[in-house]
Short mmCIF file of C-alpha atoms and ligand atoms in Angstrom, two decimals:
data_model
loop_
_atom_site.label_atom_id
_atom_site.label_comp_id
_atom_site.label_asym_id
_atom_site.label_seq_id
_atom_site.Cartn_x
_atom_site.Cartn_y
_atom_site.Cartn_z
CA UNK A 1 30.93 30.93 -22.00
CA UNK A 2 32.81 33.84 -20.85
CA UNK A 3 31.35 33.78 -17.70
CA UNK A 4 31.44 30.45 -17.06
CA UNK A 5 35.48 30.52 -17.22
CA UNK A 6 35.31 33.64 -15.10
CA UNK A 7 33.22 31.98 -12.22
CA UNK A 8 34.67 28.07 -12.57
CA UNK A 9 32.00 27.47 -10.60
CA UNK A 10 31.11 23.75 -10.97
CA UNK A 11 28.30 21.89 -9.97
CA UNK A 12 27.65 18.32 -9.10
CA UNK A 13 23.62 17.26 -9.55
CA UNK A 14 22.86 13.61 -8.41
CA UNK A 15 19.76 13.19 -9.87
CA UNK A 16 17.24 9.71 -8.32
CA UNK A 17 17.13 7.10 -10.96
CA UNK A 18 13.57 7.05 -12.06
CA UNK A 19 12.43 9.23 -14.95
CA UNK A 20 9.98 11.42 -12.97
CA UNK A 21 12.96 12.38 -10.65
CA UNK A 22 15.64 12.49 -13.92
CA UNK A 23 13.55 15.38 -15.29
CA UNK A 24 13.01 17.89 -13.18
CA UNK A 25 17.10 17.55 -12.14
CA UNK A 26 18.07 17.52 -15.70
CA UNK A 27 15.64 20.86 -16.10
CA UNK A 28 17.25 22.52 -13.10
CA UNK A 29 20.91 21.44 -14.57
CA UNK A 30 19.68 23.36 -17.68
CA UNK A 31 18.38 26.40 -15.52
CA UNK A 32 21.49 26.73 -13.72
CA UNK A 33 23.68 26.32 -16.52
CA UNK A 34 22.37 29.20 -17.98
CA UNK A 35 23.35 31.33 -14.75
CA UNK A 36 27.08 30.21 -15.61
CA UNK A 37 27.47 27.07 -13.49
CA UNK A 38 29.18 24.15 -14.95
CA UNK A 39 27.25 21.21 -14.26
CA UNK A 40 28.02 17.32 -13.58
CA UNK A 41 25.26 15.11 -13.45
CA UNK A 42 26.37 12.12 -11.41
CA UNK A 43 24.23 9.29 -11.74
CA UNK A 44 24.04 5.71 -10.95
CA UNK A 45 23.88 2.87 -13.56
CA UNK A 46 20.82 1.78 -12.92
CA UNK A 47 18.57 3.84 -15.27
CA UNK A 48 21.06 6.27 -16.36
CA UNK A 49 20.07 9.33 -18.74
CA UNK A 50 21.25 9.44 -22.05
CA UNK A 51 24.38 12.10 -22.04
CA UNK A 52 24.10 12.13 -25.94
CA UNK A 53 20.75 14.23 -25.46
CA UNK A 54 22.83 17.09 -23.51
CA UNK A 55 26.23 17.95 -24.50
CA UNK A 56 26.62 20.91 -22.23
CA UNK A 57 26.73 18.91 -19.17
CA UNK A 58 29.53 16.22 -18.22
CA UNK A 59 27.80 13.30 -17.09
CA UNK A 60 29.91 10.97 -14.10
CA UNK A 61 28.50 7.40 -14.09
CA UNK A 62 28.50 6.26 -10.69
CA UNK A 63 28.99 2.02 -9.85
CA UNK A 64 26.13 1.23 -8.11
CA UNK A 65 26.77 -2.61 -7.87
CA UNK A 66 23.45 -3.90 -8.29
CA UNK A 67 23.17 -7.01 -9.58
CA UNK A 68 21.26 -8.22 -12.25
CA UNK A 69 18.58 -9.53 -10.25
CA UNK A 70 18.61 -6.71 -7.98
CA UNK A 71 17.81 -4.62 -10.82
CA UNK A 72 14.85 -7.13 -11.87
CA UNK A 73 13.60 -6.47 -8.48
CA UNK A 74 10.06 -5.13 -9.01
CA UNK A 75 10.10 -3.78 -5.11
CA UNK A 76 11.76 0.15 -5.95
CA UNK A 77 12.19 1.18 -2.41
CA UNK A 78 14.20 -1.79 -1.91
CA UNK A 79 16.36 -0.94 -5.00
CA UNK A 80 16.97 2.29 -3.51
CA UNK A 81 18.28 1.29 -0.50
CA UNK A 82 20.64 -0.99 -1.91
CA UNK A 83 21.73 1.85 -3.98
CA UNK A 84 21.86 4.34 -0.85
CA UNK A 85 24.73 2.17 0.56
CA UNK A 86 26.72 0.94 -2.52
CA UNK A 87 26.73 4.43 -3.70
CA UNK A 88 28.22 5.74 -0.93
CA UNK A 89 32.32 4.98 -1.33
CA UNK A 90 31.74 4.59 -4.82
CA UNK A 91 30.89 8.39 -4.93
CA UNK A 92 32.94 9.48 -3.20
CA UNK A 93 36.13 7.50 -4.89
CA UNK A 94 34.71 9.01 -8.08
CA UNK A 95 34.93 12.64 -6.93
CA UNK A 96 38.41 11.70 -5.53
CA UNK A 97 39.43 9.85 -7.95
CA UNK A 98 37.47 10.28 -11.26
CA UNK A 99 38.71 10.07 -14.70
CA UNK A 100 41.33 13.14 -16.17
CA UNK A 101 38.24 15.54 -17.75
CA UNK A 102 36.92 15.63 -13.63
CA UNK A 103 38.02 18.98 -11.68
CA UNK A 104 39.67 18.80 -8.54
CA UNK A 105 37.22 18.08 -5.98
CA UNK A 106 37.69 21.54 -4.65
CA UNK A 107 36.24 23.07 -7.54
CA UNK A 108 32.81 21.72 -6.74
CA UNK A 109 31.18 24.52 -5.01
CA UNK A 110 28.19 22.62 -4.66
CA UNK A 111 26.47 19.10 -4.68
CA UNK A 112 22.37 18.73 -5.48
CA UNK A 113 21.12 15.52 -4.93
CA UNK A 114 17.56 14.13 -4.96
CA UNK A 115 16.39 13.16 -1.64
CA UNK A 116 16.14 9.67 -2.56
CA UNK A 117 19.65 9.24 -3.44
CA UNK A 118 20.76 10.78 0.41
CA UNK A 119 23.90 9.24 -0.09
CA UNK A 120 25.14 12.05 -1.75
CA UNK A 121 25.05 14.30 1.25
CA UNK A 122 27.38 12.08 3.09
CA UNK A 123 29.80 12.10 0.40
CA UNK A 124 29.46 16.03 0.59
CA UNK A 125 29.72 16.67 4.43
CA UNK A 126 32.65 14.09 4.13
CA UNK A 127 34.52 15.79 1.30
CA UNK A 128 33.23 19.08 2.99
CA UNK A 129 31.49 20.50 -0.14
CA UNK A 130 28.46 22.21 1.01
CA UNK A 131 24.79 20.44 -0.62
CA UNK A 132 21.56 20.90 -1.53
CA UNK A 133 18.61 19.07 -1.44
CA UNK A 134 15.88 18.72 -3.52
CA UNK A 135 12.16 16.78 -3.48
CA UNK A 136 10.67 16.28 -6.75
CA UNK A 137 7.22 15.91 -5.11
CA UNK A 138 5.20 18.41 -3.98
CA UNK A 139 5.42 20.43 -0.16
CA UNK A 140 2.11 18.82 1.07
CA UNK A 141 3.20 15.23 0.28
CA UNK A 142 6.58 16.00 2.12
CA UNK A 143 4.73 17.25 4.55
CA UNK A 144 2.61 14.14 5.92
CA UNK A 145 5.23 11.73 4.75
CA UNK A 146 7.35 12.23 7.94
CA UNK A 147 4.16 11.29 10.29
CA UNK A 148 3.60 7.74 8.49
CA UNK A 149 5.69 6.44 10.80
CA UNK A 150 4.10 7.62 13.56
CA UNK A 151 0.67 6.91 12.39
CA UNK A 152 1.80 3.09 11.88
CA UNK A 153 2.84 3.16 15.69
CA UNK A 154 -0.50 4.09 16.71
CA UNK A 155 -1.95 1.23 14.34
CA UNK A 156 -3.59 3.40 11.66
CA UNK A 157 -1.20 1.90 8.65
CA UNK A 158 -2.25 -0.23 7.30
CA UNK A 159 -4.73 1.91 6.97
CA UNK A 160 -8.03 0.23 8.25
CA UNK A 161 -11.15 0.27 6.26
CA UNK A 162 -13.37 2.40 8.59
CA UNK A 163 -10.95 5.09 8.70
CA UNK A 164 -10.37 5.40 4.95
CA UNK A 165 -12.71 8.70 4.31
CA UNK A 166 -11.42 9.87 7.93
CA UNK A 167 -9.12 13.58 7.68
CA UNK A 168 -5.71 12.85 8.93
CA UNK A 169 -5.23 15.25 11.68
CA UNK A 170 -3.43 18.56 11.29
CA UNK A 171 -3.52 17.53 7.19
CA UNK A 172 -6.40 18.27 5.70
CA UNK A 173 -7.88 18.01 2.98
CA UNK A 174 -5.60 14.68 3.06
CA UNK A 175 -7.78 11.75 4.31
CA UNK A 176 -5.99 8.06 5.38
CA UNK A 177 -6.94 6.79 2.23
CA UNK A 178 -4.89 9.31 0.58
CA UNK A 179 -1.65 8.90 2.54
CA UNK A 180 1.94 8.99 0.63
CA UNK A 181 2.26 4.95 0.80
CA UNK A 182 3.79 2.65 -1.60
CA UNK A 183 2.31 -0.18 -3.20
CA UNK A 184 6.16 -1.61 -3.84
CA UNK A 185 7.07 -4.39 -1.60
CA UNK A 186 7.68 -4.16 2.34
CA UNK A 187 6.14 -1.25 4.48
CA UNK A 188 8.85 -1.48 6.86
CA UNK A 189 11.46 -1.07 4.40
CA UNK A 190 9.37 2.01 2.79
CA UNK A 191 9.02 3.65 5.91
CA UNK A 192 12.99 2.83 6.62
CA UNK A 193 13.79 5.06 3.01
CA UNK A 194 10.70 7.66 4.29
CA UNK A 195 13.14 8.88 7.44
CA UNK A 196 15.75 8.71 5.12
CA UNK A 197 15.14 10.69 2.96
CA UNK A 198 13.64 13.45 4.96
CA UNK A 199 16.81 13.77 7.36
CA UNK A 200 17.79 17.53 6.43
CA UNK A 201 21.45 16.13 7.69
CA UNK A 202 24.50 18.97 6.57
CA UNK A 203 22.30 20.48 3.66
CA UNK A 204 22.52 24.47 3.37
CA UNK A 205 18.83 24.38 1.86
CA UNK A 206 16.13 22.20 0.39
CA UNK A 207 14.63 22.63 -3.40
CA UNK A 208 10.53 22.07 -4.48
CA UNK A 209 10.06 22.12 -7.80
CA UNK A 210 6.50 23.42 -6.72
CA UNK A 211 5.24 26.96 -6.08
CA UNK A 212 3.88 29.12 -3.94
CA UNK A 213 0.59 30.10 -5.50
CA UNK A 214 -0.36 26.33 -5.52
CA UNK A 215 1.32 25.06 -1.99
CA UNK A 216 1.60 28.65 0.10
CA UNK A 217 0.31 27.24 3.34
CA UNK A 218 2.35 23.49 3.57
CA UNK A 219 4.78 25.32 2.46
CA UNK A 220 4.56 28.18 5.40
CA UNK A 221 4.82 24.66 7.88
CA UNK A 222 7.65 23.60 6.15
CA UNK A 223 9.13 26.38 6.54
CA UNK A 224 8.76 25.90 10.42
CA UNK A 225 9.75 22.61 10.16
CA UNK A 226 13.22 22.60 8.62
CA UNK A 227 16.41 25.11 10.04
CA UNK A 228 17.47 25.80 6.44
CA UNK A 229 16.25 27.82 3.49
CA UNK A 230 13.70 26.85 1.40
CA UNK A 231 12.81 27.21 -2.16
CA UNK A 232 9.49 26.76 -4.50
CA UNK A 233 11.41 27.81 -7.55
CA UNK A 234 8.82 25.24 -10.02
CA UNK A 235 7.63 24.31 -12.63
CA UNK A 236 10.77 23.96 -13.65
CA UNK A 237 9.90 22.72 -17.18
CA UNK A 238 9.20 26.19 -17.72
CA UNK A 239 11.72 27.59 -16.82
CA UNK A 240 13.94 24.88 -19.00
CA UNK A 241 11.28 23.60 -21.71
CA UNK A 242 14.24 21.68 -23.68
CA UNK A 243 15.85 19.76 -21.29
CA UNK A 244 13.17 16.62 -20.83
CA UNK A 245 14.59 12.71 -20.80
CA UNK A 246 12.93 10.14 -22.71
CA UNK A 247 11.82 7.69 -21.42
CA UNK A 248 11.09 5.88 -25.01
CA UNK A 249 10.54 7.60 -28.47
CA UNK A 250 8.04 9.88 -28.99
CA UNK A 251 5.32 9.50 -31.20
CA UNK A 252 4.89 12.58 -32.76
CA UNK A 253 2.14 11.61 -35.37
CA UNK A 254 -0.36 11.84 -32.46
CA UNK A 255 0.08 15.66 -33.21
CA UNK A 256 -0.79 15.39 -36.29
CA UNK A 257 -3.55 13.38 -34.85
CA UNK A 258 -4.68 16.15 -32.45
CA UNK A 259 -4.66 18.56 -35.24
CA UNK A 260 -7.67 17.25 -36.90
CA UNK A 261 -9.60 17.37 -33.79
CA UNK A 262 -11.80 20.42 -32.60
CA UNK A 263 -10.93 22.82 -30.03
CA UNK A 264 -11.01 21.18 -26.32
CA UNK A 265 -12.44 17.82 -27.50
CA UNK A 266 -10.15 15.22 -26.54
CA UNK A 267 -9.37 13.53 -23.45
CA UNK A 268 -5.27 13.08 -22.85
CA UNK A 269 -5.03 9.45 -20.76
CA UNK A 270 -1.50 8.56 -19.19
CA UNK A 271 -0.42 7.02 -16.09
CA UNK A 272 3.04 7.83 -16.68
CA UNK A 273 6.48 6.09 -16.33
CA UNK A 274 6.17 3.81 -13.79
CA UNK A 275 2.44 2.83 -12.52
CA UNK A 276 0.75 -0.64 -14.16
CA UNK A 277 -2.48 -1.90 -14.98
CA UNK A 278 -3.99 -5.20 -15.53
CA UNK A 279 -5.86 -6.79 -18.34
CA UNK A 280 -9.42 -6.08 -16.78
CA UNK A 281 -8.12 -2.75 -16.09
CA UNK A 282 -7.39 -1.99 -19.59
CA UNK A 283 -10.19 -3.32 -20.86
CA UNK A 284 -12.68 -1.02 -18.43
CA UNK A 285 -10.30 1.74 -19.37
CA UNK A 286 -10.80 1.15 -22.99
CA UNK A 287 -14.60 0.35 -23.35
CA UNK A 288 -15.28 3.68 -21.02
CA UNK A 289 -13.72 5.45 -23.45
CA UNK A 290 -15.46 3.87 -26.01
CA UNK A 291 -18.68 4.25 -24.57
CA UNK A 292 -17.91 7.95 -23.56
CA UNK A 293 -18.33 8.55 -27.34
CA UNK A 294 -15.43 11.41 -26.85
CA UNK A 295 -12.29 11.62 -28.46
CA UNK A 296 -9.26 10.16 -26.88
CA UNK A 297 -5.39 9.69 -27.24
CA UNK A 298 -3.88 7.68 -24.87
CA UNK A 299 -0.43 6.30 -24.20
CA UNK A 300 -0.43 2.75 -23.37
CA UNK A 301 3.47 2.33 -22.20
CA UNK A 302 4.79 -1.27 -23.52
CA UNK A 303 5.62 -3.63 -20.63
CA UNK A 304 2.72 -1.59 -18.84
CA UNK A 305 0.35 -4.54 -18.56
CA UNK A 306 2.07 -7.95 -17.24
CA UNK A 307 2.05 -10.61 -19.51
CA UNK A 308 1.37 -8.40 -22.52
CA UNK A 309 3.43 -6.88 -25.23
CA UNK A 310 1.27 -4.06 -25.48
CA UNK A 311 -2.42 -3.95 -26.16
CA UNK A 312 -2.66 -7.27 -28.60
CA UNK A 313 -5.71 -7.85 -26.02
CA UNK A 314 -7.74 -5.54 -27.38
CA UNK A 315 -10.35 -6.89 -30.09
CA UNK A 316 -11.34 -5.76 -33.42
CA UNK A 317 -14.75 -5.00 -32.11
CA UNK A 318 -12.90 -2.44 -29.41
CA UNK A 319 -10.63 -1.07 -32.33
CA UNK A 320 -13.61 -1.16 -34.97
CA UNK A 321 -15.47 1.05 -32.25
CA UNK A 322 -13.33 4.21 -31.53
CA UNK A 323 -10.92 3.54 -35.04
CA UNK A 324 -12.20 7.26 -35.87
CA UNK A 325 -11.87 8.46 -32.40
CA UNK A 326 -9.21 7.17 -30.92
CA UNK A 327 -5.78 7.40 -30.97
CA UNK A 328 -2.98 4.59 -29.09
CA UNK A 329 0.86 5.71 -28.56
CA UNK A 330 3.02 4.18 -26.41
CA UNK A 331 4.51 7.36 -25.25
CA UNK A 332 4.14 11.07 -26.80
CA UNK A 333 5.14 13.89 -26.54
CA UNK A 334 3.37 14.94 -23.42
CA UNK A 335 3.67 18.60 -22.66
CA UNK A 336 3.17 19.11 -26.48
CA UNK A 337 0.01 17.40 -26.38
CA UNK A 338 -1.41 19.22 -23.26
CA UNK A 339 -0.42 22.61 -24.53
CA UNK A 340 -2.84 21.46 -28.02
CA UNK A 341 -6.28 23.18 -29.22
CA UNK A 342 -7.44 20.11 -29.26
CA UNK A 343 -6.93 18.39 -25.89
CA UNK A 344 -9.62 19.26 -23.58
CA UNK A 345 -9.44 17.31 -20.50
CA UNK A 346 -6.04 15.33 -18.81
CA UNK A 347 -7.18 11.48 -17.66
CA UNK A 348 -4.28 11.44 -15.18
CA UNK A 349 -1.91 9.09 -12.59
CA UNK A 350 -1.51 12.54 -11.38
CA UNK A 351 2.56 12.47 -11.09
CA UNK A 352 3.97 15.86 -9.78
CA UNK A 353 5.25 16.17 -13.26
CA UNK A 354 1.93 15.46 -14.97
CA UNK A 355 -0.01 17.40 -12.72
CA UNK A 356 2.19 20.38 -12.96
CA UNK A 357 2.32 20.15 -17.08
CA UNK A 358 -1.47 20.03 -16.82
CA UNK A 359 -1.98 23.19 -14.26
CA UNK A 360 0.53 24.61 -17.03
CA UNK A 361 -1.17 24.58 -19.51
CA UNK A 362 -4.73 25.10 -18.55
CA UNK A 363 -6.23 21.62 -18.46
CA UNK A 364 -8.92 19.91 -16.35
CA UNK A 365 -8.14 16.26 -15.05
CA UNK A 366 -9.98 12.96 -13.94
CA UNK A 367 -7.64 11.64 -10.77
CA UNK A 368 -6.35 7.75 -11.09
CA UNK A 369 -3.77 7.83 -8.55
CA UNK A 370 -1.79 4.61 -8.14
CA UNK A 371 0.67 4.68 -5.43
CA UNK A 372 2.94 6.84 -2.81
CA UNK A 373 2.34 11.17 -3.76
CA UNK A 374 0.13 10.73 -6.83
CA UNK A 375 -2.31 10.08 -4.16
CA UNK A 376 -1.77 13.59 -2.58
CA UNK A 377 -1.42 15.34 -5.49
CA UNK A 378 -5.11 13.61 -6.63
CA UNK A 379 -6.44 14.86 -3.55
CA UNK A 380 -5.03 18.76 -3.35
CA UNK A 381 -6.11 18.52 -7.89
CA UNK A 382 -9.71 17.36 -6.48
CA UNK A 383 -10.24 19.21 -2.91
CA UNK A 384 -8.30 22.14 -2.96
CA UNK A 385 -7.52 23.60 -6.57
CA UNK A 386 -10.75 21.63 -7.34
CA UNK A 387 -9.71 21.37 -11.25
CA UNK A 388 -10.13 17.14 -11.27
CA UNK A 389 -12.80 14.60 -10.79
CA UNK A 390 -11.84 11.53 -8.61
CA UNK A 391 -12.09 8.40 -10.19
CA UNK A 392 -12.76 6.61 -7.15
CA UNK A 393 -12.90 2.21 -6.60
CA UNK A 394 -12.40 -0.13 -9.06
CA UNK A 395 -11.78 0.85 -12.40
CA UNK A 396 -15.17 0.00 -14.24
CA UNK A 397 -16.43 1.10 -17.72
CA UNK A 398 -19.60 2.76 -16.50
CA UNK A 399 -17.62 4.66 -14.02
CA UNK A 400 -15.04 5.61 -16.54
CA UNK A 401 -17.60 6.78 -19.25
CA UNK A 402 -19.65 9.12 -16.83
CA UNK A 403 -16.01 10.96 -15.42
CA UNK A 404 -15.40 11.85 -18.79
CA UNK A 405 -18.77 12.97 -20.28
CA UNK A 406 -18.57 15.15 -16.91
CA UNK A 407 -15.38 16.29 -17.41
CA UNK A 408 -15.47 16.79 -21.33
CA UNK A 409 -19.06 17.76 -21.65
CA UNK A 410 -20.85 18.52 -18.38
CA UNK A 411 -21.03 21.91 -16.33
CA UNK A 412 -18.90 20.70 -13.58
CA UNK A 413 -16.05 19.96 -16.17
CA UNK A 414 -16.61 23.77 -17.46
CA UNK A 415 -16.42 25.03 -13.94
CA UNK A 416 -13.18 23.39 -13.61
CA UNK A 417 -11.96 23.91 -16.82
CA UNK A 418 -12.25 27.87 -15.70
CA UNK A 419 -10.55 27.31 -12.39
CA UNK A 420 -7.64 25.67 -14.09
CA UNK A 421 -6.94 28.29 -16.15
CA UNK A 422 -7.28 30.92 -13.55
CA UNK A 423 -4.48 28.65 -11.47
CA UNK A 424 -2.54 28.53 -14.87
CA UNK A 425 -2.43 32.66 -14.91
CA UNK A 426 -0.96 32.72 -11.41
CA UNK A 427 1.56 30.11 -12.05
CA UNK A 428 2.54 32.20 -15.36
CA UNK A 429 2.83 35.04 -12.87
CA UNK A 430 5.24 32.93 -10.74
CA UNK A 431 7.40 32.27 -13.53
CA UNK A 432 7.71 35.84 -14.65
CA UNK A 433 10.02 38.50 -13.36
CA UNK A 434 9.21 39.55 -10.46
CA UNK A 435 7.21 36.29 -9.46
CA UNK A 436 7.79 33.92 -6.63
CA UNK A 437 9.46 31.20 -8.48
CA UNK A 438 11.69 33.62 -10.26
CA UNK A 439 12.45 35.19 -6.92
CA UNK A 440 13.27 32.15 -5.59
CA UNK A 441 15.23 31.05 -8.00
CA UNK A 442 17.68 33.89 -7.81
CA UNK A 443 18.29 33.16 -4.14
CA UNK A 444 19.22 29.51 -4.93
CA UNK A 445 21.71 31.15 -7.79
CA UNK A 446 23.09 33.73 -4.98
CA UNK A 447 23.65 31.16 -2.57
CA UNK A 448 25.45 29.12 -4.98
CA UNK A 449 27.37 31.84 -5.76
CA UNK A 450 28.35 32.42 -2.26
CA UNK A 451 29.61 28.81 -1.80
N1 LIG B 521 5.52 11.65 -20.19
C1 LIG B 521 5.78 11.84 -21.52
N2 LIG B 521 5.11 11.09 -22.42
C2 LIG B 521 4.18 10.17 -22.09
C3 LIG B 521 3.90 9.98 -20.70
C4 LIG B 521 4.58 10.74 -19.77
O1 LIG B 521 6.61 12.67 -21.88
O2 LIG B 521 3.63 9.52 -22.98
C5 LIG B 521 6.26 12.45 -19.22
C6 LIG B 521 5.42 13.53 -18.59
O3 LIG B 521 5.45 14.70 -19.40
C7 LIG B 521 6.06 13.72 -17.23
C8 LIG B 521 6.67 12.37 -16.93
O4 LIG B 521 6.65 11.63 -18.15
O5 LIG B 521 7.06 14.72 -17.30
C9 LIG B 521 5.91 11.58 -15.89
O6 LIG B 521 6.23 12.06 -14.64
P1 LIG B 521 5.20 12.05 -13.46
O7 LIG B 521 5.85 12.69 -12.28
O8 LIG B 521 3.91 12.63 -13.89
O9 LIG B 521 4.91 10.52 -13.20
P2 LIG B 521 5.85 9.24 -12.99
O10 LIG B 521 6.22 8.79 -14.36
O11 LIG B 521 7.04 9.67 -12.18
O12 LIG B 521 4.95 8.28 -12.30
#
């Protein structure tokens, strides 16, 4: 506290408004907090955090002017753009302008904004406060993202069928199939956000909550690639462990759960905050698992399957089946749950978050990627780490039940299960003193400083 009054050094975080982007920038907040900084999280209405969960922060609420429908809009990207240009004065009136408890504007020594909300450099190059940016997805995605555009110039997106296995040039082990592309609404107005958010514009340096060990050689081109510092300094839920937003409440009984089960035998299944599946899909999903005979806990997110609460699809028989073995949340506690005896094996969207907590803590995965970098992260957890299976296709039952014998029970799931681990002692020598992400870190808190 002390400190803090003797630096007033106060930062402004402007966080994108999706949970997988909230966390990591509410982590950092709580990292850099801890170096002294006073931190503002400025974020729009739509999907704003709870400030009640972290009273050390002030929190700035910024009008986004979306209307009700717009929110509705099931097409993200085009949210975002919306948001990218009503944000922009509204910002900046609120920095100018903002209620009594806001510091002068000239106090702000720094703003970090998500690259998706790129609005928020404008509003710093105008007010003439130096910025930051930072990509919650991994170096390699940001890597190929760039080139989509060019790839759809030469007719290769959409990508066609005969050149789905085909290495994209200059990116392997990425093929077409595994390209950064959204399944949300219009490519053009995707591909519109993709230069957006990858124009470097006024920003002193760019932030990856990723790390060396895992990205050293995109991260070498990206290096070459942008003017300005920049720095792996992940996974930042280490470094902060407290600091995570949730989504909806946990369900911690699935710990108790998990501690009746044996060492490594259950398989973790999530797709995470956002992605969907339909009612064939959960049933595949669930009669694989049934038939896999291996003990499961999965989090079935309500409003995850159109047209159903939540899983009143499923049948006795199905729940009669696995009512020993199986265990349904709508959302837990994940990080706890990896980090269990008990959990063996991560059934995966493969999120940058959810990959990261898995590589964390040790744990093999089976790939499901649904959209945009889950697909890139699948494809560097399968082809370069190699510590996941791809679950490749349609999502089928027989399909399902084999990748998880494999991956729970099989050699190939061992081998893996070793690799991860050895990945998971170099990332816990990244984190330590005198690792890259801890090095890194201090030169993001020195040039801070220097602002
Ligand atoms: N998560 C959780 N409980 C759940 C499912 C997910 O806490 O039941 C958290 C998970 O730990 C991760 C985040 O939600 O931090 C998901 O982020 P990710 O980047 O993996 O995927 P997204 O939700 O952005 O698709």
């Amino acid at each position: 506290m002390e400190n803090q009054e003797q630096s007033g050094k106060r930062l402004v975080l402007v966080p994108g408004p999706f949970h997988g982007h909230l966390t990591p920038m509410l982590q950092l907040a709580t990292v850099l907090k801890s170096k002294d900084f006073s931190i503002t999280i400025a974020h729009t209405q739509f999907n704003n955090p709870d400030s009640s969960a972290h009273p050390d922060f002030t929190f700035l609420r910024i009008p986004d002017g979306l209307s009700e429908e717009e929110v509705r809009n099931p097409d993200l990207i085009a949210i975002m753009l919306r948001l990218n240009v009503n944000c922009e004065s509204s910002f900046r009136e609120c920095l100018t302008q903002g209620p009594d408890h806001m510091e002068p504007v000239d106090k702000i020594c720094c703003i970090i904004y998500d690259a998706l909300v790129y609005f928020s450099e404008t509003v710093a190059r105008d007010l003439k406060i130096p910025s930051i940016a930072m990509h919650t997805s991994n170096a390699a995605t940001n890597l190929v993202r760039p080139i989509l555009l060019q790839l759809k110039a030469q007719g290769h997106i959409p990508v066609p069928d005969s050149m789905l296995q085909t290495l994209v040039p200059l990116h392997q082990p990425i093929r077409f199939k595994d390209l950064p592309l959204s399944n949300f609404g219009s490519l053009d107005y995707f591909l519109e956000a993709v230069v957006l958010m990858h124009k470097i514009r006024s920003s002193s340096a760019i932030i990856f909550n990723t790390i060396h060990c895992l990205e050293e050689s995109p991260l070498v081109r990206l290096h070459q690639r942008y003017q300005v510092p920049i720095f792996p300094i992940g996974p930042l839920h280490k470094f902060a462990p407290t600091s995570d937003v949730r989504l909806l409440q946990e369900d911690t009984d699935c710990i108790t759960w998990l501690d009746k089960q044996t060492h490594n035998s259950v398989i973790y299944v999530s797709l995470g905050s956002i992605a969907k599946m339909n009612q064939d899909q959960l049933l595949e999903m669930a009669w694989g698992l049934a038939n896999s005979k291996e003990p499961f806990l999965w989090v079935i997110r309500p409003g995850s399957i159109p047209d159903l609460e939540w899983i009143e699809s499923m049948n006795e028989e199905f729940k009669e089946c696995v009512r020993d073995r199986g265990c349904i949340v709508k959302w837990a506690p994940q990080k706890k749950v990896l980090a269990h005896d008990a959990v063996g094996g991560f059934w995966s969207h493969c999120g940058w978050n959810s990959t990261l907590e898995s590589i964390c803590e040790g744990v093999p995965m089976i790939c499901q990627p649904c959209f945009g970098d889950q697909k890139v992260n699948a494809r560097y957890l399968t082809h370069e780490w190699r510590v996941g299976l791809e679950l490749e296709g349609e999502i089928e039952r027989g399909t399902v039940e084999r990748a998880v014998r494999t991956l729970m029970k099989e050699k190939e799931g061992e081998e893996m299960r070793q690799r991860v681990l050895d990945l998971k002692r170099k990332v816990d020598v990244s984190i330590d003193d005198g690792g890259s992400s801890c090095h890194y870190l201090s030169e993001v808190v020195e040039l801070l400083r220097s602002f």
